CSV table of N, CA and C in Angstrom, one decimal:
chain,number,residue,atom,x,y,z
A,1,MET,N,82.2,-7.8,22.0
A,1,MET,CA,82.7,-7.7,20.7
A,1,MET,C,81.9,-8.7,19.8
A,2,LYS,N,81.1,-8.2,18.8
A,2,LYS,CA,80.4,-9.0,17.9
A,2,LYS,C,81.3,-9.3,16.7
A,3,LEU,N,81.2,-10.6,16.3
A,3,LEU,CA,82.1,-11.0,15.2
A,3,LEU,C,81.2,-11.7,14.2
A,4,LEU,N,81.4,-11.3,12.9
A,4,LEU,CA,80.7,-11.9,11.8
A,4,LEU,C,81.7,-12.3,10.7
A,5,VAL,N,81.5,-13.5,10.2
A,5,VAL,CA,82.4,-14.0,9.1
A,5,VAL,C,81.4,-14.2,7.9
A,6,VAL,N,81.7,-13.5,6.8
A,6,VAL,CA,80.8,-13.5,5.6
A,6,VAL,C,81.6,-14.0,4.4
A,7,GLY,N,81.0,-14.8,3.6
A,7,GLY,CA,81.6,-15.3,2.3
A,7,GLY,C,81.1,-14.4,1.2
A,8,GLU,N,82.1,-13.9,0.4
A,8,GLU,CA,81.8,-13.1,-0.8
A,8,GLU,C,81.8,-14.1,-2.0
A,9,LYS,N,80.6,-14.3,-2.6
A,9,LYS,CA,80.4,-15.2,-3.8
A,9,LYS,C,80.8,-16.6,-3.4
A,10,MET,N,80.7,-17.0,-2.2
A,10,MET,CA,81.0,-18.4,-1.8
A,10,MET,C,80.4,-18.7,-0.4
A,11,ARG,N,80.3,-19.9,-0.1
A,11,ARG,CA,79.7,-20.3,1.2
A,11,ARG,C,81.0,-20.6,2.1
A,12,VAL,N,80.9,-20.0,3.3
A,12,VAL,CA,82.0,-20.2,4.3
A,12,VAL,C,81.8,-21.5,5.0
A,13,ARG,N,82.8,-22.4,4.8
A,13,ARG,CA,82.7,-23.7,5.5
A,13,ARG,C,83.0,-23.5,7.0
A,14,GLU,N,82.5,-24.4,7.8
A,14,GLU,CA,82.6,-24.3,9.2
A,14,GLU,C,84.1,-24.2,9.7
A,15,SER,N,85.0,-25.0,9.1
A,15,SER,CA,86.4,-25.0,9.6
A,15,SER,C,87.0,-23.6,9.3
A,16,LEU,N,86.7,-23.0,8.2
A,16,LEU,CA,87.2,-21.6,7.9
A,16,LEU,C,86.6,-20.6,8.9
A,17,HIS,N,85.3,-20.7,9.1
A,17,HIS,CA,84.7,-19.8,10.1
A,17,HIS,C,85.3,-19.9,11.4
A,18,ASP,N,85.6,-21.1,11.9
A,18,ASP,CA,86.2,-21.3,13.2
A,18,ASP,C,87.6,-20.8,13.2
A,19,PHE,N,88.4,-21.0,12.1
A,19,PHE,CA,89.8,-20.5,12.0
A,19,PHE,C,89.8,-19.0,12.1
A,20,VAL,N,89.0,-18.3,11.3
A,20,VAL,CA,88.9,-16.9,11.2
A,20,VAL,C,88.5,-16.3,12.6
A,21,THR,N,87.5,-16.9,13.2
A,21,THR,CA,87.0,-16.5,14.5
A,21,THR,C,88.2,-16.6,15.6
A,22,ARG,N,88.8,-17.7,15.6
A,22,ARG,CA,89.9,-17.9,16.6
A,22,ARG,C,91.1,-16.9,16.3
A,23,ARG,N,91.4,-16.7,15.1
A,23,ARG,CA,92.5,-15.8,14.7
A,23,ARG,C,92.1,-14.3,15.1
A,24,LEU,N,90.9,-13.9,14.9
A,24,LEU,CA,90.5,-12.6,15.2
A,24,LEU,C,90.4,-12.3,16.7
A,25,TYR,N,89.9,-13.3,17.4
A,25,TYR,CA,89.9,-13.2,18.9
A,25,TYR,C,91.3,-13.1,19.5
A,26,PHE,N,92.2,-13.9,18.9
A,26,PHE,CA,93.6,-13.8,19.3
A,26,PHE,C,94.2,-12.5,19.0
A,27,ALA,N,94.0,-11.9,17.8
A,27,ALA,CA,94.6,-10.7,17.4
A,27,ALA,C,94.0,-9.5,18.1
A,28,LEU,N,92.7,-9.5,18.3
A,28,LEU,CA,91.9,-8.3,18.8
A,28,LEU,C,91.4,-8.5,20.3
A,29,GLY,N,91.7,-9.6,20.9
A,29,GLY,CA,91.1,-9.8,22.2
A,29,GLY,C,91.5,-8.7,23.2
A,30,ARG,N,92.7,-8.2,23.2
A,30,ARG,CA,93.0,-7.1,24.2
A,30,ARG,C,92.3,-5.8,24.0
A,31,PHE,N,91.6,-5.7,22.8
A,31,PHE,CA,90.9,-4.5,22.5
A,31,PHE,C,89.4,-4.7,22.6
A,32,ALA,N,89.0,-5.9,23.1
A,32,ALA,CA,87.5,-6.3,23.0
A,32,ALA,C,86.6,-5.3,23.6
A,33,SER,N,87.0,-4.6,24.7
A,33,SER,CA,86.1,-3.6,25.4
A,33,SER,C,85.9,-2.4,24.5
A,34,GLN,N,86.8,-2.1,23.6
A,34,GLN,CA,86.8,-1.0,22.7
A,34,GLN,C,86.2,-1.2,21.4
A,35,ILE,N,85.9,-2.5,21.1
A,35,ILE,CA,85.4,-2.9,19.8
A,35,ILE,C,83.9,-3.1,19.8
A,36,GLU,N,83.2,-2.5,18.9
A,36,GLU,CA,81.7,-2.7,18.9
A,36,GLU,C,81.4,-3.9,18.0
A,37,ARG,N,82.1,-4.0,16.8
A,37,ARG,CA,81.7,-5.0,15.8
A,37,ARG,C,82.9,-5.3,14.9
A,38,VAL,N,83.1,-6.6,14.5
A,38,VAL,CA,84.1,-7.0,13.6
A,38,VAL,C,83.4,-7.8,12.5
A,39,THR,N,83.7,-7.4,11.2
A,39,THR,CA,83.2,-8.2,10.1
A,39,THR,C,84.3,-8.6,9.2
A,40,ALA,N,84.4,-9.9,9.0
A,40,ALA,CA,85.5,-10.5,8.1
A,40,ALA,C,84.8,-11.0,6.9
A,41,ARG,N,85.2,-10.5,5.7
A,41,ARG,CA,84.7,-10.9,4.4
A,41,ARG,C,85.7,-11.7,3.7
A,42,VAL,N,85.4,-13.0,3.4
A,42,VAL,CA,86.4,-13.8,2.7
A,42,VAL,C,85.8,-14.2,1.3
A,43,GLY,N,86.8,-14.4,0.4
A,43,GLY,CA,86.3,-14.7,-0.9
A,43,GLY,C,87.4,-15.1,-1.9
A,44,ASP,N,87.0,-15.8,-3.0
A,44,ASP,CA,87.9,-16.2,-4.0
A,44,ASP,C,87.6,-15.3,-5.2
A,45,MET,N,88.4,-14.4,-5.4
A,45,MET,CA,88.2,-13.3,-6.4
A,45,MET,C,88.1,-13.8,-7.9
A,46,ASN,N,89.0,-14.8,-8.2
A,46,ASN,CA,89.1,-15.2,-9.6
A,46,ASN,C,88.3,-16.5,-9.8
A,47,GLY,N,87.7,-17.1,-8.8
A,47,GLY,CA,86.9,-18.3,-9.0
A,47,GLY,C,87.9,-19.5,-9.4
A,48,PRO,N,87.5,-20.3,-10.3
A,48,PRO,CA,88.3,-21.5,-10.7
A,48,PRO,C,89.6,-21.2,-11.4
A,49,ARG,N,89.9,-20.0,-11.8
A,49,ARG,CA,91.1,-19.7,-12.5
A,49,ARG,C,92.3,-19.8,-11.7
A,50,GLY,N,92.3,-19.7,-10.4
A,50,GLY,CA,93.4,-19.9,-9.5
A,50,GLY,C,94.2,-18.7,-9.4
A,51,GLY,N,95.4,-18.8,-8.8
A,51,GLY,CA,96.3,-17.7,-8.6
A,51,GLY,C,96.2,-17.1,-7.2
A,52,VAL,N,96.9,-16.1,-6.9
A,52,VAL,CA,96.8,-15.4,-5.6
A,52,VAL,C,95.6,-14.5,-5.6
A,53,ASP,N,94.5,-15.2,-5.4
A,53,ASP,CA,93.2,-14.5,-5.5
A,53,ASP,C,92.3,-14.7,-4.3
A,54,LYS,N,92.7,-15.4,-3.3
A,54,LYS,CA,91.9,-15.5,-2.1
A,54,LYS,C,92.1,-14.2,-1.2
A,55,GLN,N,91.0,-13.6,-0.9
A,55,GLN,CA,91.0,-12.3,-0.2
A,55,GLN,C,90.3,-12.4,1.1
A,56,CYS,N,90.8,-11.6,2.1
A,56,CYS,CA,90.1,-11.4,3.4
A,56,CYS,C,90.1,-9.9,3.7
A,57,ARG,N,88.9,-9.4,3.9
A,57,ARG,CA,88.8,-8.0,4.2
A,57,ARG,C,88.2,-7.9,5.6
A,58,ILE,N,88.8,-7.2,6.6
A,58,ILE,CA,88.3,-7.1,7.9
A,58,ILE,C,88.0,-5.7,8.3
A,59,GLU,N,86.8,-5.5,8.8
A,59,GLU,CA,86.4,-4.1,9.2
A,59,GLU,C,86.1,-4.2,10.7
A,60,VAL,N,86.7,-3.3,11.5
A,60,VAL,CA,86.6,-3.2,12.9
A,60,VAL,C,86.0,-1.9,13.3
A,61,LYS,N,84.8,-1.9,13.8
A,61,LYS,CA,84.1,-0.7,14.3
A,61,LYS,C,84.4,-0.5,15.7
A,62,LEU,N,85.2,0.6,16.0
A,62,LEU,CA,85.6,0.9,17.4
A,62,LEU,C,84.6,1.8,18.0
A,63,ARG,N,84.3,1.6,19.3
A,63,ARG,CA,83.4,2.4,20.1
A,63,ARG,C,83.9,3.8,20.2
A,64,GLY,N,83.1,4.8,19.6
A,64,GLY,CA,83.5,6.2,19.7
A,64,GLY,C,84.7,6.6,18.8
A,65,LEU,N,85.2,5.7,18.0
A,65,LEU,CA,86.3,6.0,17.1
A,65,LEU,C,86.0,5.6,15.7
A,66,GLU,N,86.9,5.7,14.8
A,66,GLU,CA,86.7,5.4,13.4
A,66,GLU,C,86.6,3.9,13.2
A,67,THR,N,86.3,3.5,12.0
A,67,THR,CA,86.3,2.1,11.6
A,67,THR,C,87.6,1.8,10.9
A,68,VAL,N,88.3,0.7,11.4
A,68,VAL,CA,89.6,0.3,10.8
A,68,VAL,C,89.3,-0.8,9.8
A,69,VAL,N,89.8,-0.7,8.6
A,69,VAL,CA,89.6,-1.7,7.6
A,69,VAL,C,91.0,-2.1,7.0
A,70,ARG,N,91.2,-3.4,7.0
A,70,ARG,CA,92.5,-3.9,6.4
A,70,ARG,C,92.1,-5.1,5.6
A,71,GLU,N,92.9,-5.4,4.5
A,71,GLU,CA,92.7,-6.6,3.7
A,71,GLU,C,94.0,-7.2,3.3
A,72,ALA,N,93.9,-8.5,2.9
A,72,ALA,CA,95.1,-9.2,2.4
A,72,ALA,C,94.7,-10.2,1.4
A,73,ARG,N,95.6,-10.6,0.5
A,73,ARG,CA,95.4,-11.6,-0.5
A,73,ARG,C,96.5,-12.7,-0.3
A,74,ALA,N,96.1,-13.9,-0.6
A,74,ALA,CA,97.1,-15.0,-0.5
A,74,ALA,C,96.6,-16.2,-1.4
A,75,ASP,N,97.4,-17.3,-1.4
A,75,ASP,CA,97.0,-18.5,-2.1
A,75,ASP,C,95.9,-19.2,-1.5
A,76,ASP,N,95.7,-19.1,-0.2
A,76,ASP,CA,94.6,-19.8,0.5
A,76,ASP,C,93.9,-18.8,1.5
A,77,LEU,N,92.7,-19.1,1.8
A,77,LEU,CA,91.9,-18.2,2.6
A,77,LEU,C,92.4,-18.1,4.0
A,78,GLU,N,93.0,-19.2,4.6
A,78,GLU,CA,93.5,-19.1,6.0
A,78,GLU,C,94.7,-18.1,6.0
A,79,GLU,N,95.6,-18.2,5.0
A,79,GLU,CA,96.7,-17.3,5.0
A,79,GLU,C,96.3,-15.9,4.8
A,80,ALA,N,95.3,-15.6,4.0
A,80,ALA,CA,94.8,-14.3,3.8
A,80,ALA,C,94.1,-13.7,5.0
A,81,ALA,N,93.4,-14.6,5.8
A,81,ALA,CA,92.8,-14.2,7.0
A,81,ALA,C,93.8,-13.9,8.1
A,82,SER,N,94.9,-14.7,8.1
A,82,SER,CA,96.0,-14.4,9.1
A,82,SER,C,96.7,-13.1,8.8
A,83,ARG,N,97.0,-12.8,7.6
A,83,ARG,CA,97.6,-11.6,7.2
A,83,ARG,C,96.7,-10.4,7.5
A,84,ALA,N,95.5,-10.5,7.1
A,84,ALA,CA,94.5,-9.4,7.4
A,84,ALA,C,94.3,-9.2,8.9
A,85,ALA,N,94.3,-10.2,9.7
A,85,ALA,CA,94.2,-10.1,11.1
A,85,ALA,C,95.4,-9.4,11.7
A,86,GLU,N,96.6,-9.7,11.3
A,86,GLU,CA,97.8,-9.0,11.8
A,86,GLU,C,97.7,-7.5,11.4
A,87,ARG,N,97.3,-7.2,10.2
A,87,ARG,CA,97.2,-5.8,9.8
A,87,ARG,C,96.2,-5.1,10.5
A,88,VAL,N,95.0,-5.7,10.7
A,88,VAL,CA,93.9,-4.9,11.4
A,88,VAL,C,94.3,-4.8,12.9
A,89,GLU,N,95.0,-5.7,13.5
A,89,GLU,CA,95.5,-5.6,14.9
A,89,GLU,C,96.4,-4.3,15.0
A,90,ARG,N,97.3,-4.2,14.1
A,90,ARG,CA,98.2,-3.0,14.1
A,90,ARG,C,97.4,-1.7,13.9
A,91,GLY,N,96.4,-1.7,13.0
A,91,GLY,CA,95.6,-0.6,12.8
A,91,GLY,C,94.7,-0.2,14.0
A,92,VAL,N,94.2,-1.2,14.6
A,92,VAL,CA,93.4,-0.9,15.8
A,92,VAL,C,94.2,-0.4,17.0
A,93,ALA,N,95.4,-1.0,17.1
A,93,ALA,CA,96.3,-0.5,18.2
A,93,ALA,C,96.7,1.0,17.9
A,94,ARG,N,97.0,1.3,16.7
A,94,ARG,CA,97.3,2.7,16.3
A,94,ARG,C,96.1,3.6,16.6
A,95,ALA,N,94.9,3.2,16.3
A,95,ALA,CA,93.7,4.1,16.5
A,95,ALA,C,93.5,4.3,18.0
A,96,VAL,N,93.6,3.2,18.8
A,96,VAL,CA,93.4,3.3,20.2
A,96,VAL,C,94.5,4.2,20.8
A,97,GLU,N,95.7,4.0,20.4
A,97,GLU,CA,96.8,4.9,20.9
A,97,GLU,C,96.6,6.3,20.6
A,98,ARG,N,96.2,6.6,19.4
A,98,ARG,CA,95.9,8.0,19.0
A,98,ARG,C,94.8,8.6,19.9
A,99,SER,N,93.8,7.8,20.2
A,99,SER,CA,92.7,8.4,21.0
A,99,SER,C,93.2,8.6,22.4
A,100,ARG,N,94.1,7.8,22.9
A,100,ARG,CA,94.6,8.1,24.3
A,100,ARG,C,95.4,9.3,24.3
A,101,HIS,N,96.2,9.6,23.2
A,101,HIS,CA,97.0,10.8,23.2
A,101,HIS,C,96.1,12.0,23.1
A,102,LYS,N,95.1,12.0,22.4
A,102,LYS,CA,94.1,13.1,22.3
A,102,LYS,C,93.5,13.4,23.6
A,103,ARG,N,93.2,12.4,24.4
A,103,ARG,CA,92.5,12.6,25.7
A,103,ARG,C,93.5,13.2,26.7
A,104,ARG,N,94.8,12.8,26.5
A,104,ARG,CA,95.8,13.3,27.5
A,104,ARG,C,96.3,14.7,27.2
A,105,ARG,N,96.1,15.2,26.0
A,105,ARG,CA,96.6,16.5,25.7
A,105,ARG,C,95.5,17.5,25.5
A,106,PRO,N,94.9,17.9,26.7
A,106,PRO,CA,93.9,18.9,26.6
A,106,PRO,C,94.4,20.3,26.3
A,107,GLY,N,93.6,21.2,25.9
A,107,GLY,CA,94.0,22.6,25.6
A,107,GLY,C,94.5,23.3,26.8
A,108,VAL,N,94.0,23.0,28.0
A,108,VAL,CA,94.4,23.7,29.2
A,108,VAL,C,95.1,22.7,30.1
A,109,SER,N,96.2,23.1,30.7
A,109,SER,CA,97.0,22.3,31.5
A,109,SER,C,96.2,21.8,32.7
A,110,MET,N,96.5,20.5,33.1
A,110,MET,CA,95.8,20.0,34.2
A,110,MET,C,96.2,20.6,35.5
A,111,ALA,N,97.4,21.3,35.6
A,111,ALA,CA,97.9,22.0,36.7
A,111,ALA,C,97.2,23.3,37.0
A,112,GLY,N,96.4,23.7,36.1
A,112,GLY,CA,95.7,25.0,36.2
A,112,GLY,C,96.4,26.1,35.5
A,113,PRO,N,95.9,27.3,35.6
A,113,PRO,CA,96.5,28.5,34.9
A,113,PRO,C,97.8,28.8,35.6
A,114,ARG,N,98.7,29.3,34.7
A,114,ARG,CA,100.1,29.7,35.2
A,114,ARG,C,100.0,31.2,35.6
A,115,GLU,N,100.9,31.5,36.5
A,115,GLU,CA,101.0,33.0,36.9
A,115,GLU,C,101.6,33.7,35.7
A,116,PRO,N,101.1,35.0,35.5
A,116,PRO,CA,101.6,35.8,34.4
A,116,PRO,C,103.1,36.1,34.6
A,117,ALA,N,103.8,36.5,33.6
A,117,ALA,CA,105.2,36.9,33.7
A,117,ALA,C,105.3,38.1,34.6
A,118,MET,N,106.5,38.2,35.3
A,118,MET,CA,106.7,39.2,36.3
A,118,MET,C,106.9,40.6,35.7
A,119,ASN,N,107.5,40.7,34.5
A,119,ASN,CA,107.8,41.9,33.8
A,119,ASN,C,108.5,42.9,34.7
A,120,GLY,N,109.5,42.4,35.4
A,120,GLY,CA,110.4,43.3,36.2
A,120,GLY,C,109.8,43.7,37.5
A,121,LYS,N,108.6,43.3,37.9
A,121,LYS,CA,108.0,43.7,39.1
A,121,LYS,C,108.4,42.7,40.2
A,122,GLU,N,108.3,43.2,41.5
A,122,GLU,CA,108.7,42.4,42.6
A,122,GLU,C,107.6,41.4,42.8
A,123,PRO,N,107.9,40.1,43.2
A,123,PRO,CA,106.9,39.2,43.5
A,123,PRO,C,106.1,39.5,44.7
A,124,LYS,N,104.8,39.1,44.8
A,124,LYS,CA,104.0,39.3,45.9
A,124,LYS,C,104.4,38.3,47.0
A,125,GLU,N,104.2,38.6,48.3
A,125,GLU,CA,104.5,37.7,49.3
A,125,GLU,C,103.5,36.6,49.3
A,126,SER,N,104.0,35.4,49.4
A,126,SER,CA,103.0,34.2,49.3
A,126,SER,C,102.7,33.7,50.7
A,127,ASN,N,101.8,32.9,50.8
A,127,ASN,CA,101.4,32.3,52.1
A,127,ASN,C,102.6,31.5,52.7
A,128,ALA,N,103.4,30.9,51.9
A,128,ALA,CA,104.5,30.0,52.3
A,128,ALA,C,105.5,30.8,53.1
A,129,SER,N,105.8,32.0,52.6
A,129,SER,CA,106.8,32.9,53.3
A,129,SER,C,106.2,33.4,54.6
A,130,ALA,N,104.9,33.6,54.6
A,130,ALA,CA,104.2,34.1,55.9
A,130,ALA,C,104.2,33.0,56.9
A,131,LEU,N,104.1,31.7,56.5
A,131,LEU,CA,104.1,30.6,57.4
A,131,LEU,C,105.5,30.4,57.9
A,132,ASP,N,106.6,30.6,57.1
A,132,ASP,CA,108.0,30.4,57.5
A,132,ASP,C,108.3,31.4,58.6
A,133,SER,N,107.9,32.7,58.5
A,133,SER,CA,108.2,33.7,59.5
A,133,SER,C,107.4,33.5,60.7
A,134,ALA,N,106.2,32.9,60.7
A,134,ALA,CA,105.4,32.6,61.9
A,134,ALA,C,106.0,31.4,62.7
A,135,GLU,N,106.7,30.5,62.0
A,135,GLU,CA,107.3,29.4,62.7
A,135,GLU,C,108.6,29.8,63.4
A,136,SER,N,109.2,30.9,63.0
A,136,SER,CA,110.5,31.3,63.6
A,136,SER,C,110.4,31.9,65.0
């Protein structure tokens, strides 16, 4: 799983980079074999004006599946990253679960083709009944 933390209109300080990295490994670690790449973009949308403007947008590229994208805003970048990590974890879990269901539900039954309906006809003698009479 490749992980990249990028600053939007800002430089990412080392402590924030480490926090986001730890948080994403914690949230997505169980899916690591299914994840090709994770990109976290953090930024201060309003600059010096303040307010709830710190944003974290996380994109997870799954192997053979779609890309899951979630974002969150908060008063500080760590909180935005935590919220976005929780959201992207749920999104990845959902995508992986959907792919498992698609693989388990093929168009043809795994048991093979079924016998056609009898339509009032007598059933043919099977090998099982022939074996029963041979044992008697």
